[in-house]
Amino acid sequence: MRDPIIEELFPERTSIPLDQIFSSSLPDQNVPELDDFMRGGDLLHSPDYLKGDYDLSYSLSHYGQSFFPTSYSRRSLIHLQLLCSVTFNRNHYTKRTGLPSFLMAQTFFGKGVLRYEGKEYTLTPDDLFIIDCRKAHEYFAADENGWGYRFIHFDGPTMQDYFTPILSNRNVQFSFDKDSRYQSLFKELILTNYGNELNKEIITNRILTDMITEILCQLPQYQNTEYPRVISDLCDYLENYFLEKLTLDQIAEHCSLSKFYMSREFKKYVGKSIFSYIIDLRIAFAQRLLRYSDMSINEISEQVGFEDHNGFYRAFRQREDMSPSEYRKYWRTF
C-alpha cells in the first residue's frame, strides 16, 4: 500500500524495497529507481537510527531523506534529521532507547501499536504519535497486511518545552485526517526540503513548529472550549481567593463537591492540579508587584500567600527560569 501523500506529490515515483536501498550504498550502483537523495548512505544508513532491536525486512520505501543540519540550525532551530514514508510487513517492530531525537509518525495503512511511558496505543489510519526517543519505546505492526506510516525524526533546543505539556497529559496519540492542516504541513515540509533552497532550514523550523502547534491545540488545556459550569465557578473562586490559605476541604465545601471528584475533574479540564493553579495565580501576581512596586522580595512573597520565602523562590524559578530578583532586574531595564 503506497502513501497517498507521496502519490499525490510524486505520482511517477516508484516504491523501493528497503533491502535494495540498504544494498545500494555505493553512489555508482546501477539502481535507476534510486534518486540521489536516497542513495549514498542517506536513507536510514545513519548508525544512530539503527541502534536497538528492529525488523525492517520485506518493506517498501515510498520516500526517504536524511538531513545534515548546519550548526546554526542545530543550535537555534527545530531541525529535521530524517523524513520517510514506508510500508512495513506484519513482522515489523522497533525497540530502542537513548536516541537524541523526537519522532512524529502517522499511520496511512494497516495498524500498529506503540508502547511508551507505561501505556500502549493502537494506531490506525490518520492516527499520529509523537515521542521523545531518548526514553525507552517500542512500536510494531499489528495487522496481517502490515503497517504503513510516514515519519519525521527531528530535534531542537525548544523541543523539551514543547513536549512537556504533551507528556503531562499522559497521551501521545492524536489524529489528523487528509483535510487537516497537519497533513497540508507535512506536504509542505516534503516540498520545501526536496530542493536546495538556501532558506529551507528556516522555513522547515516554521513548518515543524506549526505541526507541533496543531498537536498542542488538541490538548485539553489549549482547546477553545467552555469549562463545565462547576469548573468555571471553581476557577472564579480560586481567582478571587488565591491569596488566602486554602485547603482542599475548604474549596470542596464551598463548591459542595467531594474533594476527590473536584480534584479529578479540575485536572481533567484545566490540565493541572488545583494547587498548581493557585501557585500560578500567585506567581502572576508576584510578577506584577516585582515590576511595578518597591516592595522587597520577602514582602512580596508574603503578600502573594507564601509563608515560606524559600518555597516562593523555588516556585518562581520553576515557572520563570529565573529568580525573583533577576526577574525584577530584567524588567526594570526597559
mmCIF file with all atom_site columns, N, CA, C and O in Angstrom, residues 69-70 72-81 102 104 130 152-163 189 193 200-213 216:
data_model
loop_
_atom_site.group_PDB
_atom_site.id
_atom_site.type_symbol
_atom_site.label_atom_id
_atom_site.label_alt_id
_atom_site.label_comp_id
_atom_site.label_asym_id
_atom_site.label_entity_id
_atom_site.label_seq_id
_atom_site.pdbx_PDB_ins_code
_atom_site.Cartn_x
_atom_site.Cartn_y
_atom_site.Cartn_z
_atom_site.occupancy
_atom_site.B_iso_or_equiv
_atom_site.pdbx_formal_charge
_atom_site.auth_seq_id
_atom_site.auth_comp_id
_atom_site.auth_asym_id
_atom_site.auth_atom_id
_atom_site.pdbx_PDB_model_num
ATOM 1   N N  . PRO A 1 69  ? 21.907 18.951 9.339  1.00 0.00 ? 69  PRO A N  1
ATOM 2   C CA . PRO A 1 69  ? 21.647 20.363 9.643  1.00 0.00 ? 69  PRO A CA 1
ATOM 3   C C  . PRO A 1 69  ? 22.923 21.121 9.983  1.00 0.00 ? 69  PRO A C  1
ATOM 4   O O  . PRO A 1 69  ? 23.873 20.566 10.535 1.00 0.00 ? 69  PRO A O  1
ATOM 5   N N  . THR A 1 70  ? 22.912 22.407 9.659  1.00 0.00 ? 70  THR A N  1
ATOM 6   C CA . THR A 1 70  ? 24.054 23.262 9.971  1.00 0.00 ? 70  THR A CA 1
ATOM 7   C C  . THR A 1 70  ? 24.156 23.466 11.477 1.00 0.00 ? 70  THR A C  1
ATOM 8   O O  . THR A 1 70  ? 23.206 23.196 12.234 1.00 0.00 ? 70  THR A O  1
ATOM 9   N N  . TYR A 1 72  ? 24.160 26.238 13.035 1.00 0.00 ? 72  TYR A N  1
ATOM 10  C CA . TYR A 1 72  ? 23.149 27.235 13.432 1.00 0.00 ? 72  TYR A CA 1
ATOM 11  C C  . TYR A 1 72  ? 21.796 26.574 13.628 1.00 0.00 ? 72  TYR A C  1
ATOM 12  O O  . TYR A 1 72  ? 21.091 26.847 14.604 1.00 0.00 ? 72  TYR A O  1
ATOM 13  N N  . SER A 1 73  ? 21.420 25.686 12.710 1.00 0.00 ? 73  SER A N  1
ATOM 14  C CA . SER A 1 73  ? 20.137 25.004 12.813 1.00 0.00 ? 73  SER A CA 1
ATOM 15  C C  . SER A 1 73  ? 20.088 24.123 14.053 1.00 0.00 ? 73  SER A C  1
ATOM 16  O O  . SER A 1 73  ? 19.093 24.114 14.787 1.00 0.00 ? 73  SER A O  1
ATOM 17  N N  . ARG A 1 74  ? 21.156 23.383 14.310 1.00 0.00 ? 74  ARG A N  1
ATOM 18  C CA . ARG A 1 74  ? 21.189 22.508 15.494 1.00 0.00 ? 74  ARG A CA 1
ATOM 19  C C  . ARG A 1 74  ? 21.122 23.325 16.775 1.00 0.00 ? 74  ARG A C  1
ATOM 20  O O  . ARG A 1 74  ? 20.508 22.910 17.756 1.00 0.00 ? 74  ARG A O  1
ATOM 21  N N  . ARG A 1 75  ? 21.742 24.485 16.755 1.00 0.00 ? 75  ARG A N  1
ATOM 22  C CA . ARG A 1 75  ? 21.823 25.311 17.968 1.00 0.00 ? 75  ARG A CA 1
ATOM 23  C C  . ARG A 1 75  ? 20.556 26.115 18.216 1.00 0.00 ? 75  ARG A C  1
ATOM 24  O O  . ARG A 1 75  ? 20.157 26.329 19.376 1.00 0.00 ? 75  ARG A O  1
ATOM 25  N N  . SER A 1 76  ? 19.866 26.540 17.154 1.00 0.00 ? 76  SER A N  1
ATOM 26  C CA . SER A 1 76  ? 18.820 27.547 17.304 1.00 0.00 ? 76  SER A CA 1
ATOM 27  C C  . SER A 1 76  ? 17.443 27.148 16.780 1.00 0.00 ? 76  SER A C  1
ATOM 28  O O  . SER A 1 76  ? 16.453 27.790 17.155 1.00 0.00 ? 76  SER A O  1
ATOM 29  N N  . LEU A 1 77  ? 17.349 26.141 15.924 1.00 0.00 ? 77  LEU A N  1
ATOM 30  C CA . LEU A 1 77  ? 16.092 25.851 15.249 1.00 0.00 ? 77  LEU A CA 1
ATOM 31  C C  . LEU A 1 77  ? 15.608 24.437 15.531 1.00 0.00 ? 77  LEU A C  1
ATOM 32  O O  . LEU A 1 77  ? 16.395 23.569 15.916 1.00 0.00 ? 77  LEU A O  1
ATOM 33  N N  . ILE A 1 78  ? 14.322 24.214 15.330 1.00 0.00 ? 78  ILE A N  1
ATOM 34  C CA . ILE A 1 78  ? 13.823 22.848 15.243 1.00 0.00 ? 78  ILE A CA 1
ATOM 35  C C  . ILE A 1 78  ? 14.213 22.336 13.858 1.00 0.00 ? 78  ILE A C  1
ATOM 36  O O  . ILE A 1 78  ? 13.855 22.941 12.848 1.00 0.00 ? 78  ILE A O  1
ATOM 37  N N  . HIS A 1 79  ? 14.959 21.252 13.812 1.00 0.00 ? 79  HIS A N  1
ATOM 38  C CA . HIS A 1 79  ? 15.565 20.830 12.553 1.00 0.00 ? 79  HIS A CA 1
ATOM 39  C C  . HIS A 1 79  ? 15.282 19.354 12.266 1.00 0.00 ? 79  HIS A C  1
ATOM 40  O O  . HIS A 1 79  ? 15.119 18.529 13.168 1.00 0.00 ? 79  HIS A O  1
ATOM 41  N N  . LEU A 1 80  ? 15.235 19.051 10.987 1.00 0.00 ? 80  LEU A N  1
ATOM 42  C CA . LEU A 1 80  ? 14.989 17.686 10.528 1.00 0.00 ? 80  LEU A CA 1
ATOM 43  C C  . LEU A 1 80  ? 16.237 16.827 10.654 1.00 0.00 ? 80  LEU A C  1
ATOM 44  O O  . LEU A 1 80  ? 17.365 17.285 10.454 1.00 0.00 ? 80  LEU A O  1
ATOM 45  N N  . GLN A 1 81  ? 15.993 15.546 10.970 1.00 0.00 ? 81  GLN A N  1
ATOM 46  C CA . GLN A 1 81  ? 17.051 14.545 10.940 1.00 0.00 ? 81  GLN A CA 1
ATOM 47  C C  . GLN A 1 81  ? 16.749 13.469 9.897  1.00 0.00 ? 81  GLN A C  1
ATOM 48  O O  . GLN A 1 81  ? 17.639 13.013 9.201  1.00 0.00 ? 81  GLN A O  1
ATOM 49  N N  . PHE A 1 102 ? 13.318 13.473 18.476 1.00 0.00 ? 102 PHE A N  1
ATOM 50  C CA . PHE A 1 102 ? 11.882 13.327 18.638 1.00 0.00 ? 102 PHE A CA 1
ATOM 51  C C  . PHE A 1 102 ? 11.338 12.665 17.379 1.00 0.00 ? 102 PHE A C  1
ATOM 52  O O  . PHE A 1 102 ? 11.919 12.795 16.301 1.00 0.00 ? 102 PHE A O  1
ATOM 53  N N  . MET A 1 104 ? 7.696  11.956 15.151 1.00 0.00 ? 104 MET A N  1
ATOM 54  C CA . MET A 1 104 ? 6.278  12.029 14.826 1.00 0.00 ? 104 MET A CA 1
ATOM 55  C C  . MET A 1 104 ? 6.019  11.008 13.730 1.00 0.00 ? 104 MET A C  1
ATOM 56  O O  . MET A 1 104 ? 6.706  11.023 12.706 1.00 0.00 ? 104 MET A O  1
ATOM 57  N N  . ILE A 1 130 ? 3.638  11.161 18.856 1.00 0.00 ? 130 ILE A N  1
ATOM 58  C CA . ILE A 1 130 ? 4.854  11.954 18.998 1.00 0.00 ? 130 ILE A CA 1
ATOM 59  C C  . ILE A 1 130 ? 5.540  11.528 20.284 1.00 0.00 ? 130 ILE A C  1
ATOM 60  O O  . ILE A 1 130 ? 4.897  11.461 21.344 1.00 0.00 ? 130 ILE A O  1
ATOM 61  N N  . ILE A 1 152 ? 8.797  11.448 10.890 1.00 0.00 ? 152 ILE A N  1
ATOM 62  C CA . ILE A 1 152 ? 9.763  12.541 10.928 1.00 0.00 ? 152 ILE A CA 1
ATOM 63  C C  . ILE A 1 152 ? 10.588 12.407 12.192 1.00 0.00 ? 152 ILE A C  1
ATOM 64  O O  . ILE A 1 152 ? 10.038 12.407 13.300 1.00 0.00 ? 152 ILE A O  1
ATOM 65  N N  . HIS A 1 153 ? 11.893 12.281 12.050 1.00 0.00 ? 153 HIS A N  1
ATOM 66  C CA . HIS A 1 153 ? 12.814 12.423 13.181 1.00 0.00 ? 153 HIS A CA 1
ATOM 67  C C  . HIS A 1 153 ? 13.339 13.850 13.164 1.00 0.00 ? 153 HIS A C  1
ATOM 68  O O  . HIS A 1 153 ? 13.777 14.349 12.113 1.00 0.00 ? 153 HIS A O  1
ATOM 69  N N  . PHE A 1 154 ? 13.305 14.499 14.311 1.00 0.00 ? 154 PHE A N  1
ATOM 70  C CA . PHE A 1 154 ? 13.701 15.899 14.379 1.00 0.00 ? 154 PHE A CA 1
ATOM 71  C C  . PHE A 1 154 ? 14.121 16.228 15.815 1.00 0.00 ? 154 PHE A C  1
ATOM 72  O O  . PHE A 1 154 ? 13.890 15.450 16.746 1.00 0.00 ? 154 PHE A O  1
ATOM 73  N N  . ASP A 1 155 ? 14.720 17.391 15.992 1.00 0.00 ? 155 ASP A N  1
ATOM 74  C CA . ASP A 1 155 ? 15.138 17.825 17.330 1.00 0.00 ? 155 ASP A CA 1
ATOM 75  C C  . ASP A 1 155 ? 15.281 19.340 17.312 1.00 0.00 ? 155 ASP A C  1
ATOM 76  O O  . ASP A 1 155 ? 15.148 19.977 16.264 1.00 0.00 ? 155 ASP A O  1
ATOM 77  N N  . GLY A 1 156 ? 15.566 19.916 18.466 1.00 0.00 ? 156 GLY A N  1
ATOM 78  C CA . GLY A 1 156 ? 15.736 21.358 18.553 1.00 0.00 ? 156 GLY A CA 1
ATOM 79  C C  . GLY A 1 156 ? 15.790 21.807 19.999 1.00 0.00 ? 156 GLY A C  1
ATOM 80  O O  . GLY A 1 156 ? 15.321 21.095 20.901 1.00 0.00 ? 156 GLY A O  1
ATOM 81  N N  . PRO A 1 157 ? 16.363 22.979 20.254 1.00 0.00 ? 157 PRO A N  1
ATOM 82  C CA . PRO A 1 157 ? 16.565 23.442 21.637 1.00 0.00 ? 157 PRO A CA 1
ATOM 83  C C  . PRO A 1 157 ? 15.271 23.698 22.401 1.00 0.00 ? 157 PRO A C  1
ATOM 84  O O  . PRO A 1 157 ? 15.273 23.714 23.625 1.00 0.00 ? 157 PRO A O  1
ATOM 85  N N  . THR A 1 158 ? 14.151 23.903 21.707 1.00 0.00 ? 158 THR A N  1
ATOM 86  C CA . THR A 1 158 ? 12.880 24.184 22.385 1.00 0.00 ? 158 THR A CA 1
ATOM 87  C C  . THR A 1 158 ? 11.985 22.953 22.492 1.00 0.00 ? 158 THR A C  1
ATOM 88  O O  . THR A 1 158 ? 10.898 23.041 23.079 1.00 0.00 ? 158 THR A O  1
ATOM 89  N N  . MET A 1 159 ? 12.427 21.827 21.976 1.00 0.00 ? 159 MET A N  1
ATOM 90  C CA . MET A 1 159 ? 11.518 20.689 21.873 1.00 0.00 ? 159 MET A CA 1
ATOM 91  C C  . MET A 1 159 ? 11.119 20.114 23.232 1.00 0.00 ? 159 MET A C  1
ATOM 92  O O  . MET A 1 159 ? 9.985  19.668 23.406 1.00 0.00 ? 159 MET A O  1
ATOM 93  N N  . GLN A 1 160 ? 12.021 20.112 24.200 1.00 0.00 ? 160 GLN A N  1
ATOM 94  C CA . GLN A 1 160 ? 11.640 19.586 25.515 1.00 0.00 ? 160 GLN A CA 1
ATOM 95  C C  . GLN A 1 160 ? 10.499 20.409 26.109 1.00 0.00 ? 160 GLN A C  1
ATOM 96  O O  . GLN A 1 160 ? 9.580  19.862 26.725 1.00 0.00 ? 160 GLN A O  1
ATOM 97  N N  . ASP A 1 161 ? 10.536 21.729 25.927 1.00 0.00 ? 161 ASP A N  1
ATOM 98  C CA . ASP A 1 161 ? 9.456  22.579 26.439 1.00 0.00 ? 161 ASP A CA 1
ATOM 99  C C  . ASP A 1 161 ? 8.149  22.321 25.694 1.00 0.00 ? 161 ASP A C  1
ATOM 100 O O  . ASP A 1 161 ? 7.073  22.341 26.292 1.00 0.00 ? 161 ASP A O  1
ATOM 101 N N  . TYR A 1 162 ? 8.226  22.100 24.386 1.00 0.00 ? 162 TYR A N  1
ATOM 102 C CA . TYR A 1 162 ? 7.021  21.778 23.621 1.00 0.00 ? 162 TYR A CA 1
ATOM 103 C C  . TYR A 1 162 ? 6.432  20.435 24.067 1.00 0.00 ? 162 TYR A C  1
ATOM 104 O O  . TYR A 1 162 ? 5.210  20.259 24.111 1.00 0.00 ? 162 TYR A O  1
ATOM 105 N N  . PHE A 1 163 ? 7.317  19.487 24.371 1.00 0.00 ? 163 PHE A N  1
ATOM 106 C CA . PHE A 1 163 ? 6.862  18.133 24.651 1.00 0.00 ? 163 PHE A CA 1
ATOM 107 C C  . PHE A 1 163 ? 6.304  17.974 26.066 1.00 0.00 ? 163 PHE A C  1
ATOM 108 O O  . PHE A 1 163 ? 5.476  17.097 26.311 1.00 0.00 ? 163 PHE A O  1
ATOM 109 N N  . LEU A 1 189 ? 6.336  20.375 4.090  1.00 0.00 ? 189 LEU A N  1
ATOM 110 C CA . LEU A 1 189 ? 7.643  20.001 4.615  1.00 0.00 ? 189 LEU A CA 1
ATOM 111 C C  . LEU A 1 189 ? 8.441  19.221 3.582  1.00 0.00 ? 189 LEU A C  1
ATOM 112 O O  . LEU A 1 189 ? 9.635  19.476 3.371  1.00 0.00 ? 189 LEU A O  1
ATOM 113 N N  . ASN A 1 193 ? 11.885 20.698 1.420  1.00 0.00 ? 193 ASN A N  1
ATOM 114 C CA . ASN A 1 193 ? 13.187 20.056 1.558  1.00 0.00 ? 193 ASN A CA 1
ATOM 115 C C  . ASN A 1 193 ? 13.573 19.204 0.357  1.00 0.00 ? 193 ASN A C  1
ATOM 116 O O  . ASN A 1 193 ? 14.641 18.598 0.352  1.00 0.00 ? 193 ASN A O  1
ATOM 117 N N  . LYS A 1 200 ? 15.852 26.904 3.388  1.00 0.00 ? 200 LYS A N  1
ATOM 118 C CA . LYS A 1 200 ? 14.923 25.829 3.734  1.00 0.00 ? 200 LYS A CA 1
ATOM 119 C C  . LYS A 1 200 ? 15.001 25.433 5.206  1.00 0.00 ? 200 LYS A C  1
ATOM 120 O O  . LYS A 1 200 ? 14.006 24.964 5.772  1.00 0.00 ? 200 LYS A O  1
ATOM 121 N N  . GLU A 1 201 ? 16.143 25.627 5.878  1.00 0.00 ? 201 GLU A N  1
ATOM 122 C CA . GLU A 1 201 ? 16.201 25.291 7.302  1.00 0.00 ? 201 GLU A CA 1
ATOM 123 C C  . GLU A 1 201 ? 15.320 26.223 8.129  1.00 0.00 ? 201 GLU A C  1
ATOM 124 O O  . GLU A 1 201 ? 14.650 25.779 9.074  1.00 0.00 ? 201 GLU A O  1
ATOM 125 N N  . ILE A 1 202 ? 15.298 27.492 7.773  1.00 0.00 ? 202 ILE A N  1
ATOM 126 C CA . ILE A 1 202 ? 14.446 28.444 8.491  1.00 0.00 ? 202 ILE A CA 1
ATOM 127 C C  . ILE A 1 202 ? 12.976 28.152 8.227  1.00 0.00 ? 202 ILE A C  1
ATOM 128 O O  . ILE A 1 202 ? 12.145 28.164 9.142  1.00 0.00 ? 202 ILE A O  1
ATOM 129 N N  . ILE A 1 203 ? 12.649 27.860 6.967  1.00 0.00 ? 203 ILE A N  1
ATOM 130 C CA . ILE A 1 203 ? 11.261 27.535 6.633  1.00 0.00 ? 203 ILE A CA 1
ATOM 131 C C  . ILE A 1 203 ? 10.856 26.223 7.298  1.00 0.00 ? 203 ILE A C  1
ATOM 132 O O  . ILE A 1 203 ? 9.734  26.078 7.811  1.00 0.00 ? 203 ILE A O  1
ATOM 133 N N  . THR A 1 204 ? 11.771 25.258 7.327  1.00 0.00 ? 204 THR A N  1
ATOM 134 C CA . THR A 1 204 ? 11.495 23.988 7.987  1.00 0.00 ? 204 THR A CA 1
ATOM 135 C C  . THR A 1 204 ? 11.193 24.191 9.465  1.00 0.00 ? 204 THR A C  1
ATOM 136 O O  . THR A 1 204 ? 10.289 23.559 10.022 1.00 0.00 ? 204 THR A O  1
ATOM 137 N N  . ASN A 1 205 ? 11.940 25.081 10.108 1.00 0.00 ? 205 ASN A N  1
ATOM 138 C CA . ASN A 1 205 ? 11.676 25.396 11.515 1.00 0.00 ? 205 ASN A CA 1
ATOM 139 C C  . ASN A 1 205 ? 10.247 25.896 11.702 1.00 0.00 ? 205 ASN A C  1
ATOM 140 O O  . ASN A 1 205 ? 9.537  25.499 12.637 1.00 0.00 ? 205 ASN A O  1
ATOM 141 N N  . ARG A 1 206 ? 9.791  26.759 10.790 1.00 0.00 ? 206 ARG A N  1
ATOM 142 C CA . ARG A 1 206 ? 8.425  27.279 10.879 1.00 0.00 ? 206 ARG A CA 1
ATOM 143 C C  . ARG A 1 206 ? 7.399  26.171 10.669 1.00 0.00 ? 206 ARG A C  1
ATOM 144 O O  . ARG A 1 206 ? 6.416  26.070 11.407 1.00 0.00 ? 206 ARG A O  1
ATOM 145 N N  . ILE A 1 207 ? 7.637  25.302 9.673  1.00 0.00 ? 207 ILE A N  1
ATOM 146 C CA . ILE A 1 207 ? 6.674  24.240 9.379  1.00 0.00 ? 207 ILE A CA 1
ATOM 147 C C  . ILE A 1 207 ? 6.578  23.262 10.550 1.00 0.00 ? 207 ILE A C  1
ATOM 148 O O  . ILE A 1 207 ? 5.476  22.894 10.981 1.00 0.00 ? 207 ILE A O  1
ATOM 149 N N  . LEU A 1 208 ? 7.719  22.842 11.078 1.00 0.00 ? 208 LEU A N  1
ATOM 150 C CA . LEU A 1 208 ? 7.705  21.900 12.205 1.00 0.00 ? 208 LEU A CA 1
ATOM 151 C C  . LEU A 1 208 ? 7.043  22.524 13.432 1.00 0.00 ? 208 LEU A C  1
ATOM 152 O O  . LEU A 1 208 ? 6.291  21.852 14.150 1.00 0.00 ? 208 LEU A O  1
ATOM 153 N N  . THR A 1 209 ? 7.301  23.807 13.664 1.00 0.00 ? 209 THR A N  1
ATOM 154 C CA . THR A 1 209 ? 6.649  24.497 14.778 1.00 0.00 ? 209 THR A CA 1
ATOM 155 C C  . THR A 1 209 ? 5.138  24.515 14.587 1.00 0.00 ? 209 THR A C  1
ATOM 156 O O  . THR A 1 209 ? 4.373  24.287 15.533 1.00 0.00 ? 209 THR A O  1
ATOM 157 N N  . ASP A 1 210 ? 4.700  24.760 13.355 1.00 0.00 ? 210 ASP A N  1
ATOM 158 C CA . ASP A 1 210 ? 3.260  24.752 13.070 1.00 0.00 ? 210 ASP A CA 1
ATOM 159 C C  . ASP A 1 210 ? 2.662  23.363 13.260 1.00 0.00 ? 210 ASP A C  1
ATOM 160 O O  . ASP A 1 210 ? 1.527  23.221 13.751 1.00 0.00 ? 210 ASP A O  1
ATOM 161 N N  . MET A 1 211 ? 3.395  22.324 12.871 1.00 0.00 ? 211 MET A N  1
ATOM 162 C CA . MET A 1 211 ? 2.901  20.961 13.052 1.00 0.00 ? 211 MET A CA 1
ATOM 163 C C  . MET A 1 211 ? 2.747  20.623 14.529 1.00 0.00 ? 211 MET A C  1
ATOM 164 O O  . MET A 1 211 ? 1.739  20.027 14.956 1.00 0.00 ? 211 MET A O  1
ATOM 165 N N  . ILE A 1 212 ? 3.730  21.016 15.323 1.00 0.00 ? 212 ILE A N  1
ATOM 166 C CA . ILE A 1 212 ? 3.652  20.774 16.764 1.00 0.00 ? 212 ILE A CA 1
ATOM 167 C C  . ILE A 1 212 ? 2.511  21.580 17.375 1.00 0.00 ? 212 ILE A C  1
ATOM 168 O O  . ILE A 1 212 ? 1.802  21.107 18.281 1.00 0.00 ? 212 ILE A O  1
ATOM 169 N N  . THR A 1 213 ? 2.303  22.796 16.864 1.00 0.00 ? 213 THR A N  1
ATOM 170 C CA . THR A 1 213 ? 1.192  23.620 17.348 1.00 0.00 ? 213 THR A CA 1
ATOM 171 C C  . THR A 1 213 ? -0.144 22.942 17.087 1.00 0.00 ? 213 THR A C  1
ATOM 172 O O  . THR A 1 213 ? -1.053 22.989 17.929 1.00 0.00 ? 213 THR A O  1
ATOM 173 N N  . LEU A 1 216 ? -0.490 20.492 19.822 1.00 0.00 ? 216 LEU A N  1
ATOM 174 C CA . LEU A 1 216 ? -0.772 21.145 21.104 1.00 0.00 ? 216 LEU A CA 1
ATOM 175 C C  . LEU A 1 216 ? -2.220 21.614 21.178 1.00 0.00 ? 216 LEU A C  1
ATOM 176 O O  . LEU A 1 216 ? -2.836 21.577 22.254 1.00 0.00 ? 216 LEU A O  1
#
